[in-house]
CSV table of C-alpha atoms in Angstrom, one decimal:
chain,number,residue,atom,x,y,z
A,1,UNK,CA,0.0,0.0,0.0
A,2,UNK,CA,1.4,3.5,-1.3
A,3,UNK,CA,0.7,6.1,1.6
A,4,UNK,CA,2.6,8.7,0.7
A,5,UNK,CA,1.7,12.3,0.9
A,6,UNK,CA,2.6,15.4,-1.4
A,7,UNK,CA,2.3,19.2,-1.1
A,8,UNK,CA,3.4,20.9,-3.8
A,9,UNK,CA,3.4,25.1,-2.8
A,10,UNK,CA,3.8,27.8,-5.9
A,11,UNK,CA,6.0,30.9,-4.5
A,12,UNK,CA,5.3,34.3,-5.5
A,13,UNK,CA,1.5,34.9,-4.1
A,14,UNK,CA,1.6,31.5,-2.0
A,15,UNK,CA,4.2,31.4,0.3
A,16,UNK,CA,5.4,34.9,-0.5
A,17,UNK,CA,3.2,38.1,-0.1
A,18,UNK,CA,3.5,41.6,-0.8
A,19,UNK,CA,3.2,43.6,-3.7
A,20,UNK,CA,6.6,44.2,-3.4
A,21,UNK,CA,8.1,42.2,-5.9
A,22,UNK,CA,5.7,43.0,-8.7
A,23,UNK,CA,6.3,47.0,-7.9
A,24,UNK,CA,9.9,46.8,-8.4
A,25,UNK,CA,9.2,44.5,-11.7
A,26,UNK,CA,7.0,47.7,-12.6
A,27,UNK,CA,9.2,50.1,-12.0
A,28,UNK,CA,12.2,48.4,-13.9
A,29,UNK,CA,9.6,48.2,-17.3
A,30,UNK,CA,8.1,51.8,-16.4
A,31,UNK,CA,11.7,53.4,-17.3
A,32,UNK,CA,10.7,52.2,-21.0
A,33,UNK,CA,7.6,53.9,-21.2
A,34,UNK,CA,6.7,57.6,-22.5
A,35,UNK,CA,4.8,58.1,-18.8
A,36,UNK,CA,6.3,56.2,-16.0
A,37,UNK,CA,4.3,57.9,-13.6
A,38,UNK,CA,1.1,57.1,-15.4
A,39,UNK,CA,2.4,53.7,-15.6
A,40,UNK,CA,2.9,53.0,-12.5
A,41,UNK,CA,-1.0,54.5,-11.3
A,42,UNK,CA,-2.0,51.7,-13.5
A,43,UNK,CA,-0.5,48.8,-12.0
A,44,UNK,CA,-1.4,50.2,-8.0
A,45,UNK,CA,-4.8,50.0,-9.4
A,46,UNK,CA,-4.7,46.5,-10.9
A,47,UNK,CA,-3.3,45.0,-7.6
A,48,UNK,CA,-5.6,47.1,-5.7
A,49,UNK,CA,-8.5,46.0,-7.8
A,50,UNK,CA,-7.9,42.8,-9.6
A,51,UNK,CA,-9.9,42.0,-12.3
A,52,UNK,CA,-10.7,38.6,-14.3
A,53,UNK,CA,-8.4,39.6,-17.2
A,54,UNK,CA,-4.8,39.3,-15.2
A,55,UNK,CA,-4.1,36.1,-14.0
A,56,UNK,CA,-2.0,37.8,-11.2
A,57,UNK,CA,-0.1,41.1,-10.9
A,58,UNK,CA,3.0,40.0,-13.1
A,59,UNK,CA,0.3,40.0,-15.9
A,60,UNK,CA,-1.0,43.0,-15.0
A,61,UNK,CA,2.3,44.4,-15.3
A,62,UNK,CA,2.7,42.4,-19.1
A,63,UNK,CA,-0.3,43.6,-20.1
A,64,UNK,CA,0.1,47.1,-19.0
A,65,UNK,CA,4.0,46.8,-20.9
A,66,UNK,CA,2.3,45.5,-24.0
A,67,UNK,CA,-0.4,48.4,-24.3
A,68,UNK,CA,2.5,50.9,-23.7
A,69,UNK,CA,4.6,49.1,-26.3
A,70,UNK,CA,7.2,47.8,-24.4
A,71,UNK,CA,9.2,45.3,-26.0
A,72,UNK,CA,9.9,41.6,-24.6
A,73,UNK,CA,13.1,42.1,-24.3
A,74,UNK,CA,12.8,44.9,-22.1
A,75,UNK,CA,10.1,42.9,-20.2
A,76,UNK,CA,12.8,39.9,-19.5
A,77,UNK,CA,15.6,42.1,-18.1
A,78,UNK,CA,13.0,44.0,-15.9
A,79,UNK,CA,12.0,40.9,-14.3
A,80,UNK,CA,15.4,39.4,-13.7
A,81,UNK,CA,16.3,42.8,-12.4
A,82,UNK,CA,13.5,43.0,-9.8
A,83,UNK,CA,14.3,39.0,-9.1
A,84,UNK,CA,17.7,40.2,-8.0
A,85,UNK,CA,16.2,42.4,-5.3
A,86,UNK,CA,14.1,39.9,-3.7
A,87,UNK,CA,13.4,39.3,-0.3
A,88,UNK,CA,15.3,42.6,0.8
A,89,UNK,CA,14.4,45.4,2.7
A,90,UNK,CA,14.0,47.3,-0.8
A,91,UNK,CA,11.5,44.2,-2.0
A,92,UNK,CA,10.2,42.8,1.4
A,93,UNK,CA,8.1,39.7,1.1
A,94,UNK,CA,6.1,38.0,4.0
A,95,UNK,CA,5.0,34.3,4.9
A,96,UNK,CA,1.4,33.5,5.6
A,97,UNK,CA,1.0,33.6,9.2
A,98,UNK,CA,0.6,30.0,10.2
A,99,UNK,CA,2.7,28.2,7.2
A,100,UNK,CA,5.8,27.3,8.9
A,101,UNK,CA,4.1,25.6,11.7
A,102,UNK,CA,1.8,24.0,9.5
A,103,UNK,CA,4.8,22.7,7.2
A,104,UNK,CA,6.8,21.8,10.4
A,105,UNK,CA,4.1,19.7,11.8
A,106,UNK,CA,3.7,17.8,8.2
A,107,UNK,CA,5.3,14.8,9.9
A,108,UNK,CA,5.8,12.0,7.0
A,109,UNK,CA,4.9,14.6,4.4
A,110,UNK,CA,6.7,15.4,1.2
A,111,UNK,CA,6.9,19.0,1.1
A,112,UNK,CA,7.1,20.5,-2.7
A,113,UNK,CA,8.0,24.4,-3.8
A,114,UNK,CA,7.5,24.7,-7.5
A,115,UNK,CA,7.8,28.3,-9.2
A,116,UNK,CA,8.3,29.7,-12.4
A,117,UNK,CA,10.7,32.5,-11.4
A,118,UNK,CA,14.2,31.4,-12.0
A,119,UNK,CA,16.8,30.4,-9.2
A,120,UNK,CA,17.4,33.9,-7.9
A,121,UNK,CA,17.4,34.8,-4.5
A,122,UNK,CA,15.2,32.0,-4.1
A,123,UNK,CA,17.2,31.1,-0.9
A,124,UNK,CA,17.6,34.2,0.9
A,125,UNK,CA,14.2,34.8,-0.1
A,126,UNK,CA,13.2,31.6,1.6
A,127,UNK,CA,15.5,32.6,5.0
A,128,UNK,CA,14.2,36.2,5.1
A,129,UNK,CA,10.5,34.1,5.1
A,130,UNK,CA,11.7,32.4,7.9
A,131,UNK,CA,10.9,28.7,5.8
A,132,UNK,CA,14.4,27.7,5.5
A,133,UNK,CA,14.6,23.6,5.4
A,134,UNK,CA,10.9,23.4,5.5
A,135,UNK,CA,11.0,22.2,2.0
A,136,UNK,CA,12.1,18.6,1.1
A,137,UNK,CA,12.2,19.8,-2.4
A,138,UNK,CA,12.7,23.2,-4.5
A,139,UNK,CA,12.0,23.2,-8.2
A,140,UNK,CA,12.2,26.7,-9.6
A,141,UNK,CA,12.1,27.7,-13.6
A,142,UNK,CA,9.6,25.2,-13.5
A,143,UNK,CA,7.5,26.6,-16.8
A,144,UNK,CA,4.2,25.5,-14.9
A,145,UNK,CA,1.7,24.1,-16.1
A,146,UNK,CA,3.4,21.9,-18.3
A,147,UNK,CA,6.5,21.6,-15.6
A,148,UNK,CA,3.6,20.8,-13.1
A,149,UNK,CA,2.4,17.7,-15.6
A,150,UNK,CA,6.0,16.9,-15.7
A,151,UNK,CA,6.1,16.9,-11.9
A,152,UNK,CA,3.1,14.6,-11.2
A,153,UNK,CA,4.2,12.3,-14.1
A,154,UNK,CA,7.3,11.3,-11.3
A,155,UNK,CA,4.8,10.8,-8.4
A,156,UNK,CA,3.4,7.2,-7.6
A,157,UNK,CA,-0.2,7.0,-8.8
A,158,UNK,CA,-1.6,6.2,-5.5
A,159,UNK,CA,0.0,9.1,-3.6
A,160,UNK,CA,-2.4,11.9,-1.9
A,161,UNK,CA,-1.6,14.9,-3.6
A,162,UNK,CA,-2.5,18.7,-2.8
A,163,UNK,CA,-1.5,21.1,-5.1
A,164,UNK,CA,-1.5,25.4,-3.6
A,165,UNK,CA,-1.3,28.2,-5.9
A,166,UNK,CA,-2.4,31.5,-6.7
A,167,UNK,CA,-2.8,30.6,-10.5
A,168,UNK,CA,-5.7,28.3,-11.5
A,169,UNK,CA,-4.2,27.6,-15.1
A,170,UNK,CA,-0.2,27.1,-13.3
A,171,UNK,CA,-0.8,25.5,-10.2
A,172,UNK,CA,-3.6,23.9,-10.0
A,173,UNK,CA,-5.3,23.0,-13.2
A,174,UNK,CA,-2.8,19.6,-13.7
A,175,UNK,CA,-3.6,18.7,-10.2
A,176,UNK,CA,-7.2,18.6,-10.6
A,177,UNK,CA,-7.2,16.6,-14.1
A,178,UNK,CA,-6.0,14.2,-12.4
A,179,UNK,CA,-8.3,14.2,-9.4
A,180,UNK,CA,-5.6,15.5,-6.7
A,181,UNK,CA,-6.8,18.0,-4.3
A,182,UNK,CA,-6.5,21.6,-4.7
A,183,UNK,CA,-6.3,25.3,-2.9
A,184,UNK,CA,-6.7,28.3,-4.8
A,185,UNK,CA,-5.3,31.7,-2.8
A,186,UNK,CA,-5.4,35.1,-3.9
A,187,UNK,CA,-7.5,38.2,-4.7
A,188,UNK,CA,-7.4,37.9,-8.9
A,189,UNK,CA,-10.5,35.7,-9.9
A,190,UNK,CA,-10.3,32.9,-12.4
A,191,UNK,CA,-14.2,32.4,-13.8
A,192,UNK,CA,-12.8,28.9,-14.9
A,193,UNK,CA,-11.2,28.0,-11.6
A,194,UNK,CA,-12.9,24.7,-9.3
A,195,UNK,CA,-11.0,24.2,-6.7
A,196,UNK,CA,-11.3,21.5,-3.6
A,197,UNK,CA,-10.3,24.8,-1.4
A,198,UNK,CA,-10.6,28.2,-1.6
A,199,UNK,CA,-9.9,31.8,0.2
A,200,UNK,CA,-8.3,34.5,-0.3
A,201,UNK,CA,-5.3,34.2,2.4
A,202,UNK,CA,-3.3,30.6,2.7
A,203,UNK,CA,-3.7,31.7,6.3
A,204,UNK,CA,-7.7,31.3,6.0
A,205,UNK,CA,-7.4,27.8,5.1
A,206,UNK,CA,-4.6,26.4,6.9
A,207,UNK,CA,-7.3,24.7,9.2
A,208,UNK,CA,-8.8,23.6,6.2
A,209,UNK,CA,-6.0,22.2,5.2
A,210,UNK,CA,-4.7,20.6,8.3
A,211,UNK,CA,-8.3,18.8,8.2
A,212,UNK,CA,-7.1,17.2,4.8
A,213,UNK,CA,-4.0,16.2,5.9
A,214,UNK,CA,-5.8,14.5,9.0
A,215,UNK,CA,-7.5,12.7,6.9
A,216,UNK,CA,-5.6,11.4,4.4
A,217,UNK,CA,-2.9,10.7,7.1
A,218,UNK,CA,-2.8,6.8,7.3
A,219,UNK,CA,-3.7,5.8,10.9
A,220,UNK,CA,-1.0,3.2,12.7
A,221,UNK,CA,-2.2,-0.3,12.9
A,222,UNK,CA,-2.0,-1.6,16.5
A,223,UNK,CA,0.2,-4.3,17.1
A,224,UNK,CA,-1.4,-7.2,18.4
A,225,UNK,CA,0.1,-9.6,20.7
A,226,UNK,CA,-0.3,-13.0,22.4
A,227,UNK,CA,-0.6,-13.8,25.8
């Protein structure tokens, strides 16, 4: 009998909140643009009222690039840029309150972080979150959705998957085809989007959560003995 357990975490709007990442990505593209002030207005209003067309604020921020006709390769070295400042006191990130009790307590679980950003300050990002060795497992560059399929394709079949993300298409879409479990966080809405759980803090549904792991948890068999 397989009783293995998996968590797989995204990053940027899971584990790590704060718009201050996706400013700093706006800032580095709003240099290219004929009004960076007007630029930036734009994108404080997307992550202050997030809409169904973004699927989070790094899309606001590529959709907002491509109506002011910055190029891609502008777009690239703006994000890599703002990568390089992450998790520092210019780019502060937080943790959920909650997560790295809930992630120490996952006795016997295997603890996944899959994101798309590249391998950048992912460390220091993960210390200043205060989640350092609370992850059995990093994958980053990941090119979710299709690096999610590739993902579950090396789990066992039988394994109790639960898949967290702040993208319904990235994160949890693969999950759910295949009938694993999934939590859906964050304040942009995806119309398409079914999750098992749903909220708009991870903090809102760690008890959630901790009731799933309960009960997919396989229960000890007592020991019987003679006499």
């Amino acid at each position: 009998m397989n009783n293995r357990i998996t968590i797989i975490f995204d990053f940027d709007g899971t584990i790590a909140l704060g718009d201050g990442p996706v400013l700093a990505y706006a800032q580095q593209v709003a240099a290219a643009t004929a009004d960076p002030g007007a630029f930036m207005n734009a994108i404080q209003l997307a992550l202050t009222n997030p809409d169904s067309e973004s699927l989070d604020g790094y899309d606001a921020v590529r959709r907002a690039a491509e109506e002011a006709a910055v190029d891609a390769a502008h777009l690239s070295r703006s994000y890599l840029a703002s990568r390089g400042q992450l998790g520092t006191p210019e780019v502060a990130i937080s943790a959920p309150d909650g997560l790295a009790d809930f992630l120490a307590a996952a006795e016997n679980v295997e603890r996944i972080l899959v994101t798309n950003a590249p391998d950048i300050r992912l460390t220091e990002a993960l210390a200043s979150l205060g989640l350092t060795g609370l992850f059995d497992r990093v994958v980053a560059g990941a090119g979710k959705p299709d690096g999610l399929e590739r993902l579950l394709d090396e789990i066992p079949e039988e394994t109790r998957v639960l898949s967290i993300g702040d993208i319904w298409f990235n994160d949890l879409a693969p999950a759910h085809r295949r009938g694993h479990a999934t939590a859906l966080v964050g304040e942009f809405v995806d119309p398409d989007a079914t999750p098992t759980f749903r909220a708009t803090t991870l903090t809102a549904l760690l008890p959630q959560l901790q009731e799933w792991l309960a009960s997919v948890t396989p229960t000890a068999t007592p020991t019987l003995t003679e006499g």
